[in-house]
Coordinates of C-alpha atoms in Angstrom, one line a residue:
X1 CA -97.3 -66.9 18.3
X2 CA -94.9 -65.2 20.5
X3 CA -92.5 -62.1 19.8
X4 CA -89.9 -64.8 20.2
X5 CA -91.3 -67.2 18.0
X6 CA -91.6 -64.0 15.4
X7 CA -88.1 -63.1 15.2
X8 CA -87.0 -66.7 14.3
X9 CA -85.5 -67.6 17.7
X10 CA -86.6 -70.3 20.3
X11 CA -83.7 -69.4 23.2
X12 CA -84.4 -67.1 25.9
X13 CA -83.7 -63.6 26.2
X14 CA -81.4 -61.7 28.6
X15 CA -85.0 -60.6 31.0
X16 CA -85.8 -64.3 30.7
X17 CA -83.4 -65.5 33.4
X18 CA -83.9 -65.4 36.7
X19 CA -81.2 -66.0 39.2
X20 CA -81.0 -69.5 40.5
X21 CA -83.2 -70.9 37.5
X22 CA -81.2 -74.3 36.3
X23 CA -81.0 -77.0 34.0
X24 CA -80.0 -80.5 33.4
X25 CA -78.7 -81.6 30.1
X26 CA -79.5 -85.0 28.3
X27 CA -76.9 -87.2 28.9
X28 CA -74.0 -88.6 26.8
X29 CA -71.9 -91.6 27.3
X30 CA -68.4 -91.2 26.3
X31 CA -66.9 -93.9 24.0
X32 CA -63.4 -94.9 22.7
X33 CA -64.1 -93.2 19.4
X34 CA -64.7 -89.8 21.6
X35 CA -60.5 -90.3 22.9
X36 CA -59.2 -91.1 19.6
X37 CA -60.9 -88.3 17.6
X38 CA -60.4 -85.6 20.4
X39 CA -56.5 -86.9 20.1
X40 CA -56.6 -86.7 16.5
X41 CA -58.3 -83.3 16.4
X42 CA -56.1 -81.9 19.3
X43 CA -52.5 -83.6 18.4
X44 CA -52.6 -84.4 22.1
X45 CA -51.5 -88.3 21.9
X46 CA -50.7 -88.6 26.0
X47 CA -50.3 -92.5 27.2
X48 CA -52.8 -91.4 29.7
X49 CA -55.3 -91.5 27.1
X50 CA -54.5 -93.5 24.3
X51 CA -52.1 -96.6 26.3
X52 CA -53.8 -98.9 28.5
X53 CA -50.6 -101.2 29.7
X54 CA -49.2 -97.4 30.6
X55 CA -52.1 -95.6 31.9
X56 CA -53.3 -98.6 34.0
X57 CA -50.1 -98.2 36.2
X58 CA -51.5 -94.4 36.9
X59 CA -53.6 -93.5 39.8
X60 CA -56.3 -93.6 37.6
X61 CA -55.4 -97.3 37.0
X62 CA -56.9 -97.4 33.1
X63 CA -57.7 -94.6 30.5
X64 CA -59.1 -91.6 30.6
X65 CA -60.9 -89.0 28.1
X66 CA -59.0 -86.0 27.8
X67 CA -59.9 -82.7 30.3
X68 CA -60.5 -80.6 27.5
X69 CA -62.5 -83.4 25.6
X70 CA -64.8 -83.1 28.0
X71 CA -65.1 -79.4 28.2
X72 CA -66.0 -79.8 24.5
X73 CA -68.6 -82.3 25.0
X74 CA -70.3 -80.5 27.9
X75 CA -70.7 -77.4 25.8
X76 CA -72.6 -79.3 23.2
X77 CA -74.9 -81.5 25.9
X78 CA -75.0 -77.8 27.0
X79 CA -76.8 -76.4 23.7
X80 CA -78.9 -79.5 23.2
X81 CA -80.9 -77.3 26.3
X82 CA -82.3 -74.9 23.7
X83 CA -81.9 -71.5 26.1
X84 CA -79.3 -70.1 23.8
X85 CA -80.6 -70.9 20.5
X86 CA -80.6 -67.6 18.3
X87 CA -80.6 -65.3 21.7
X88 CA -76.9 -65.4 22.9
X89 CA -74.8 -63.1 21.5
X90 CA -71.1 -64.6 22.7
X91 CA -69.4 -66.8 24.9
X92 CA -67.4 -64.5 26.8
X93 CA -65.2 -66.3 29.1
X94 CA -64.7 -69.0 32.3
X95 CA -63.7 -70.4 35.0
X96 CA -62.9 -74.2 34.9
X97 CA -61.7 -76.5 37.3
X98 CA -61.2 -80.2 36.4
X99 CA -61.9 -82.3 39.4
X100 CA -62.0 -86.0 38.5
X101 CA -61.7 -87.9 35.5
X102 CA -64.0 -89.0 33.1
X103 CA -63.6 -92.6 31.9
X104 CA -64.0 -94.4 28.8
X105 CA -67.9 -95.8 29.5
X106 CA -68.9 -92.9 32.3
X107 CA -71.9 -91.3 31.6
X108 CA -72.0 -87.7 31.9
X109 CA -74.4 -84.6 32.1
X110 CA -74.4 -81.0 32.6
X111 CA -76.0 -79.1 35.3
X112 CA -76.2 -75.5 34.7
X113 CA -78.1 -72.7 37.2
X114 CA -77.8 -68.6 36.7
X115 CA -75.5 -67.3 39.3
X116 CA -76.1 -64.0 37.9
X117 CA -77.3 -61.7 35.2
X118 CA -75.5 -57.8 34.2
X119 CA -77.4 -55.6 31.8
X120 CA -75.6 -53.9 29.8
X121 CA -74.8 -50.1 30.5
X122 CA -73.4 -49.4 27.2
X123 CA -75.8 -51.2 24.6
X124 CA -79.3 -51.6 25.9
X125 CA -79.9 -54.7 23.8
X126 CA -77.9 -56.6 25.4
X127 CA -77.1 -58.4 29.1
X128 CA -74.2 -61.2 30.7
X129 CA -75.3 -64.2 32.1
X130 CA -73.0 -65.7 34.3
X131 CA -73.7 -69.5 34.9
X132 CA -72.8 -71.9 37.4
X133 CA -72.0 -75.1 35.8
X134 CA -71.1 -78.9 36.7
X135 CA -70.5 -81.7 34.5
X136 CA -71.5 -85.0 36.7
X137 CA -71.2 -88.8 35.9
X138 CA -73.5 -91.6 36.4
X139 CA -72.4 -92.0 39.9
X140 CA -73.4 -87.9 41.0
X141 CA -69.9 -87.6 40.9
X142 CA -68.8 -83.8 39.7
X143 CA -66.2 -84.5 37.3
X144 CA -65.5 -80.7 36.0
X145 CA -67.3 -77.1 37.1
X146 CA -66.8 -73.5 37.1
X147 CA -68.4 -70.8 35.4
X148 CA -69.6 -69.8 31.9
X149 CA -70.1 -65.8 30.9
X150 CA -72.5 -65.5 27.6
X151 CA -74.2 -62.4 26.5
X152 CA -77.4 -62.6 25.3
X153 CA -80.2 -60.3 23.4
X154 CA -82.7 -58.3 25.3
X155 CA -86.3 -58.8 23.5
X156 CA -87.2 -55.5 22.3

């Protein structure tokens, strides 16, 4: 049994990274039930996603999921990798840039790699990860990147 698997936790630890070390998520089809809960949850009721005769007169020419929506879901398909699981500390911030929409029916994933790892120089149990990371559809297309900033345990 590992030190890790001791202390309960089965992500990795801060000196477990390496920079350029990446991941692909499973993959999650988004549905009409994912646009009308995410309206529901969000109050954000916008013809673009909820009214085909209007939004198919758009330059998208038919519905889309909501840009946060799939924020949300790509942070989930995100932790279904495991790396964070009882190691990270907090999600500390982003950068986000939405670059194409996701459709009712698109299938999307998440493509993470470390871009770059900070110990800490006030609290030695502790480093920032900063992660390069791409949500892409079943066509390779990059629908939404940027970066996430997490800090995680050090193993001690």
């Amino acid at each position: 049994m590992t030190a890790t698997q001791l202390k309960g936790s089965t992500g990795l630890y801060f000196d477990d990274f390496e920079i350029g070390q990446s991941w692909t998520s499973p993959a999650r089809t988004i549905t009409e039930a994912d646009v009308v809960m995410f309206a529901g949850i969000s109050g954000d009721f916008n013809p673009l996603h909820t009214d085909e005769e209007f939004s198919k007169k758009t330059q998208f020419g038919g519905r889309i999921f909501h840009g946060p929506g799939v924020f949300a879901v790509a942070t989930g398909l995100e932790s279904r990798l495991g790396i964070k699981e009882g190691t990270a500390i907090a999600f500390l911030g982003m950068t986000w840039n939405l670059k194409g929409p996701v459709r009712i029916g698109d299938t999307i994933r998440v493509e993470q790699a470390v871009a770059s790892k900070k110990p800490s120089s006030s609290k030695p149990d502790r480093g920032v990860i900063t992660f390069d990371v791409s949500v892409v559809n079943q066509k390779d297309e990059v629908c939404q990147e940027g970066q996430w900033v997490v800090m995680f345990k050090r193993e001690q």
